[in-house]
mmCIF file of N, CA and C in Angstrom:
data_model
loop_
_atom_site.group_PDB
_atom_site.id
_atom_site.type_symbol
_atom_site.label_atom_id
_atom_site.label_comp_id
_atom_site.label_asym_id
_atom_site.label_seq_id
_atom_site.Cartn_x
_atom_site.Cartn_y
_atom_site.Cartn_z
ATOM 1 N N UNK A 233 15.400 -17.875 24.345
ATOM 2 C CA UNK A 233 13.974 -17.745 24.108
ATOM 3 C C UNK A 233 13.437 -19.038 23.523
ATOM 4 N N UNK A 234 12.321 -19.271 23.974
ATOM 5 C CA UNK A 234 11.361 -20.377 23.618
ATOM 6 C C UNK A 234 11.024 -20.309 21.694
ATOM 7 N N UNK A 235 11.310 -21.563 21.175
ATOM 8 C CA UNK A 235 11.101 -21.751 19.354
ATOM 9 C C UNK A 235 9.710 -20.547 19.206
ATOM 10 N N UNK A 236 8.640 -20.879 19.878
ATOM 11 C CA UNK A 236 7.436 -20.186 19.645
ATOM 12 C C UNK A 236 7.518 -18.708 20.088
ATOM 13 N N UNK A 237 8.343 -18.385 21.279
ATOM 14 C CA UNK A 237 8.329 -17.357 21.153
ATOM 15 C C UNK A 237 9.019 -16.277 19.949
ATOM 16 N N UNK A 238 9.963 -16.829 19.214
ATOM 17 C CA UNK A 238 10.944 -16.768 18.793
ATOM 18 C C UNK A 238 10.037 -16.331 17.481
ATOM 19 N N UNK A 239 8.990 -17.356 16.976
ATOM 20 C CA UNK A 239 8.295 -17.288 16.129
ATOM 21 C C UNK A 239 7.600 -15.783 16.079
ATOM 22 N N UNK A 240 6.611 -15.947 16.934
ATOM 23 C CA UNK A 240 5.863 -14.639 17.264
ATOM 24 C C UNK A 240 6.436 -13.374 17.305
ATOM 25 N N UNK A 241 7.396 -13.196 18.174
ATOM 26 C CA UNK A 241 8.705 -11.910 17.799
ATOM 27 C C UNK A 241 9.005 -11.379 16.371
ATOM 28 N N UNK A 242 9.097 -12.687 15.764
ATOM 29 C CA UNK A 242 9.231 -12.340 14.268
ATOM 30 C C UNK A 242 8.009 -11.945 13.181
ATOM 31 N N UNK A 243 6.753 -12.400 13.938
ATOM 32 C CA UNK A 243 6.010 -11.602 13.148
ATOM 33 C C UNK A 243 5.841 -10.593 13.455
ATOM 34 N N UNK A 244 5.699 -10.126 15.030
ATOM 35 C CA UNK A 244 5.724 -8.901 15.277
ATOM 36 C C UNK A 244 6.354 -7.579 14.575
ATOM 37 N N UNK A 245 7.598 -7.652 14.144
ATOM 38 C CA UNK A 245 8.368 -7.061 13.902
ATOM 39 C C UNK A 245 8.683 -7.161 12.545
ATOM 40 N N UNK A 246 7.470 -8.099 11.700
ATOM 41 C CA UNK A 246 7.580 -8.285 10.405
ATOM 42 C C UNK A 246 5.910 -7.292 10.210
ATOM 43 N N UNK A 247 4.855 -7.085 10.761
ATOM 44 C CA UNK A 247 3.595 -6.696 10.895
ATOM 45 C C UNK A 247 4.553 -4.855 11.409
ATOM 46 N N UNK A 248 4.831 -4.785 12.256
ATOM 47 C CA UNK A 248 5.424 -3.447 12.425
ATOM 48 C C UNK A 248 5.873 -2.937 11.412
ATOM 49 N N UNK A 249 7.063 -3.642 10.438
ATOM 50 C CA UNK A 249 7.210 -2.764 9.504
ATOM 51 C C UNK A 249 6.213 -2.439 8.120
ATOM 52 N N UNK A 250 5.188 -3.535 8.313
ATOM 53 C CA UNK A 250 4.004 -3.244 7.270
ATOM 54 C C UNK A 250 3.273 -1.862 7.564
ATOM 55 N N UNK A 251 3.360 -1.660 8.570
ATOM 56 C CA UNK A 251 2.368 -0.935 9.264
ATOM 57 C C UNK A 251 3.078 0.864 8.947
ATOM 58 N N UNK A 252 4.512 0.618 9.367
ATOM 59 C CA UNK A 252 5.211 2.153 8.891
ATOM 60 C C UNK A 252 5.636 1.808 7.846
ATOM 61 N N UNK A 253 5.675 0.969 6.797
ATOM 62 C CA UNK A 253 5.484 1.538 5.116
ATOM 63 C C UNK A 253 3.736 1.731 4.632
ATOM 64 N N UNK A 254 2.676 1.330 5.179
ATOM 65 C CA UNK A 254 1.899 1.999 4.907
ATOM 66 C C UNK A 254 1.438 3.134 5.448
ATOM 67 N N UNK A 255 2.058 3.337 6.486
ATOM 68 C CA UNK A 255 2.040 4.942 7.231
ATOM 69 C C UNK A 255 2.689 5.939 5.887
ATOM 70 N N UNK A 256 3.690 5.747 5.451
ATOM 71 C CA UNK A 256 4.627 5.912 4.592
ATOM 72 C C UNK A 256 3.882 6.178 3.425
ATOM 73 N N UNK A 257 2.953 5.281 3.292
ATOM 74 C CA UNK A 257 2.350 5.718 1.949
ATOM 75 C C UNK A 257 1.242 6.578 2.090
ATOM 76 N N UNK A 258 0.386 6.011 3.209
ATOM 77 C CA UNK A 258 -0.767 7.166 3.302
ATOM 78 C C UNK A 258 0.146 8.508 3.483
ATOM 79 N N UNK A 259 0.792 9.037 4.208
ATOM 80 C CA UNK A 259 1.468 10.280 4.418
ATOM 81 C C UNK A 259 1.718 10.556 2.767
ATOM 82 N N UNK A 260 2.279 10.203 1.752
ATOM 83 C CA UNK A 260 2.235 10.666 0.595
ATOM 84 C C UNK A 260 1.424 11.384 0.015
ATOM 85 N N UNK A 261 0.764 11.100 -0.022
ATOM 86 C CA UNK A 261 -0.946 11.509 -0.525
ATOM 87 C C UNK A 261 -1.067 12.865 0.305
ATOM 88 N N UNK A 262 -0.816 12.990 1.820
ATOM 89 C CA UNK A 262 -0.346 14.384 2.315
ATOM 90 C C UNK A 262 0.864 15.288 2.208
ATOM 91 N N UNK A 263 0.566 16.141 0.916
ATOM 92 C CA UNK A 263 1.480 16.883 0.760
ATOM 93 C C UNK A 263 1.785 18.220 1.754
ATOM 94 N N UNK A 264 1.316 17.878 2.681
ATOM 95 C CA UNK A 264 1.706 18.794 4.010
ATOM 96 C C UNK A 264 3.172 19.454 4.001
ATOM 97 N N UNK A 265 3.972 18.078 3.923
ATOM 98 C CA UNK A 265 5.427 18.397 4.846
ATOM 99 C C UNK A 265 5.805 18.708 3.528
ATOM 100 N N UNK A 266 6.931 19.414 4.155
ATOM 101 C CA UNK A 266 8.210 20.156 2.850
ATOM 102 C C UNK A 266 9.165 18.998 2.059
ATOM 103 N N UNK A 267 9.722 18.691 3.413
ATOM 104 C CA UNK A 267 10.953 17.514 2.924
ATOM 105 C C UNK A 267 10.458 16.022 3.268
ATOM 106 N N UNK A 268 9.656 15.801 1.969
ATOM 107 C CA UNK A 268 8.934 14.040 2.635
ATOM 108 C C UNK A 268 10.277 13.111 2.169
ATOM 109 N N UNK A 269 11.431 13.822 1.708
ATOM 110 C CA UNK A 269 12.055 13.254 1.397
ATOM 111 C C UNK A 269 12.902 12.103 2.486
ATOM 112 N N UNK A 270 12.591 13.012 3.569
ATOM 113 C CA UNK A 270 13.300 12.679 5.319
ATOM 114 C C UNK A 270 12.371 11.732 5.517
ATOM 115 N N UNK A 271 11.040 12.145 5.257
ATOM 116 C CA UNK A 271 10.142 11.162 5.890
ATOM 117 C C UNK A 271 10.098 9.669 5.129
ATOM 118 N N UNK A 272 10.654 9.698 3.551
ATOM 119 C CA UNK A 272 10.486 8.448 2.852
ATOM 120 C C UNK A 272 11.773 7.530 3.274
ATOM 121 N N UNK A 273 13.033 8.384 3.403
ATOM 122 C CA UNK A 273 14.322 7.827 4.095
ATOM 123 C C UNK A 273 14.155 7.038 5.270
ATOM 124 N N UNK A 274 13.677 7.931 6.240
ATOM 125 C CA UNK A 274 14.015 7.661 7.530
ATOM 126 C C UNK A 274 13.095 6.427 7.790
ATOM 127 N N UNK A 275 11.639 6.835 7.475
ATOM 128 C CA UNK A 275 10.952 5.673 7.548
ATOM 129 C C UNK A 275 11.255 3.939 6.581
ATOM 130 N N UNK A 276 11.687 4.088 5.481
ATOM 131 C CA UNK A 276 12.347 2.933 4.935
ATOM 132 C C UNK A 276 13.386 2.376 5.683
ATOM 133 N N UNK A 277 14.418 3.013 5.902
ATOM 134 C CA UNK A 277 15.304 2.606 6.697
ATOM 135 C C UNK A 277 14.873 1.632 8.177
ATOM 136 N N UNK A 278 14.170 2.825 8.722
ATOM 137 C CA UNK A 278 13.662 1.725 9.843
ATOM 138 C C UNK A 278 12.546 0.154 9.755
ATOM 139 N N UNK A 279 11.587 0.412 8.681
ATOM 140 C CA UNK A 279 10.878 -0.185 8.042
ATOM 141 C C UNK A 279 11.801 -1.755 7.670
ATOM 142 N N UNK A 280 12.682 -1.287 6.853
ATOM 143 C CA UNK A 280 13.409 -2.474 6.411
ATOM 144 C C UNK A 280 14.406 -2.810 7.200
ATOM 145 N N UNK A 281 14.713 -2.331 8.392
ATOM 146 C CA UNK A 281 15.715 -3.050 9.219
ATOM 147 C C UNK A 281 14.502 -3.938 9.987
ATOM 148 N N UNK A 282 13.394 -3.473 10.555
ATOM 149 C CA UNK A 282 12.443 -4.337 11.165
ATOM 150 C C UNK A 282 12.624 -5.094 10.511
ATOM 151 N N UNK A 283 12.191 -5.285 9.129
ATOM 152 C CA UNK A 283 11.616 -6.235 8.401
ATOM 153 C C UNK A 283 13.502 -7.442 8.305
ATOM 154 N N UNK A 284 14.019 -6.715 8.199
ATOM 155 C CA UNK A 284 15.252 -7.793 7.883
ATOM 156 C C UNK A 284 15.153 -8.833 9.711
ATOM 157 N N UNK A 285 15.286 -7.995 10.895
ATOM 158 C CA UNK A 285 15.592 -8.805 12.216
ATOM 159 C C UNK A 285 14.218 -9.527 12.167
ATOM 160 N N UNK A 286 13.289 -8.571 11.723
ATOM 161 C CA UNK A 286 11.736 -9.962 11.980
ATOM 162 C C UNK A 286 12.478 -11.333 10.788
ATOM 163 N N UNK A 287 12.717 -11.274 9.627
ATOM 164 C CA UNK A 287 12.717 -12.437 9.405
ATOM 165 C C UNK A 287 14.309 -13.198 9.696
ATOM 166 N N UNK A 288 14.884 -13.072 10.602
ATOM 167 C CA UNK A 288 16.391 -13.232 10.846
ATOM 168 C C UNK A 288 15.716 -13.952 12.206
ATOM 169 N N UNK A 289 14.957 -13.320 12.662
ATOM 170 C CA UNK A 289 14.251 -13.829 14.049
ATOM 171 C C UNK A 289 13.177 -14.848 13.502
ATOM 172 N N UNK A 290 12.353 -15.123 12.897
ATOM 173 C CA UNK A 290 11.589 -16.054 11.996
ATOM 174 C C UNK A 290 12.369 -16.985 11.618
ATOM 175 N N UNK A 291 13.416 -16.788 11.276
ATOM 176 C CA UNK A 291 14.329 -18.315 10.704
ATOM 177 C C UNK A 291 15.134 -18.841 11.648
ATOM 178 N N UNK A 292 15.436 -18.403 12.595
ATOM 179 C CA UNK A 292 16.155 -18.799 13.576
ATOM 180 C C UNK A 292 15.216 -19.530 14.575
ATOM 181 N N UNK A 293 13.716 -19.035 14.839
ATOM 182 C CA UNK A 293 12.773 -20.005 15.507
ATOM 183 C C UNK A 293 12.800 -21.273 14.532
ATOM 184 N N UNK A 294 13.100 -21.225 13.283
ATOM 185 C CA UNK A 294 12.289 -22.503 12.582
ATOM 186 C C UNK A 294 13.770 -23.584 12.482
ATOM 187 N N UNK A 295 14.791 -22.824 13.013
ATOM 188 C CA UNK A 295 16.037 -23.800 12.953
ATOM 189 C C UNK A 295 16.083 -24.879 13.467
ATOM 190 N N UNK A 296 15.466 -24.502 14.828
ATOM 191 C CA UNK A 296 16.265 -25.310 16.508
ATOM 192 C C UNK A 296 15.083 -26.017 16.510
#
């Protein structure tokens, strides 16, 4: 992949996980669900793996 593309990928996927931890938080405030406990897990988990490959992908454009 192209340095710039490389770049952009990484924000993508650094903006994605902003986006489901504030999903994450507005859903708090809805005490709807039973077990938000699944929902605070599952969503962190994915949240912060985005966030780790967006900036793994961000530093690797700024290497080469």
């Amino acid at each position: 992949m192209e340095k710039e593309t490389k770049k952009e990928l990484g924000k993508l996927l650094i903006d994605i996980a902003k986006y489901i931890i504030t999903a994450i938080v507005v859903s708090s405030f809805f005490k709807a669900f039973e077990d938000t406990w699944i929902i605070f897990a599952f969503g962190g988990g994915v949240a912060f793996a985005l966030l780790a490959y967006g900036f793994w992908v961000f530093n690797q454009s700024t290497k080469q």
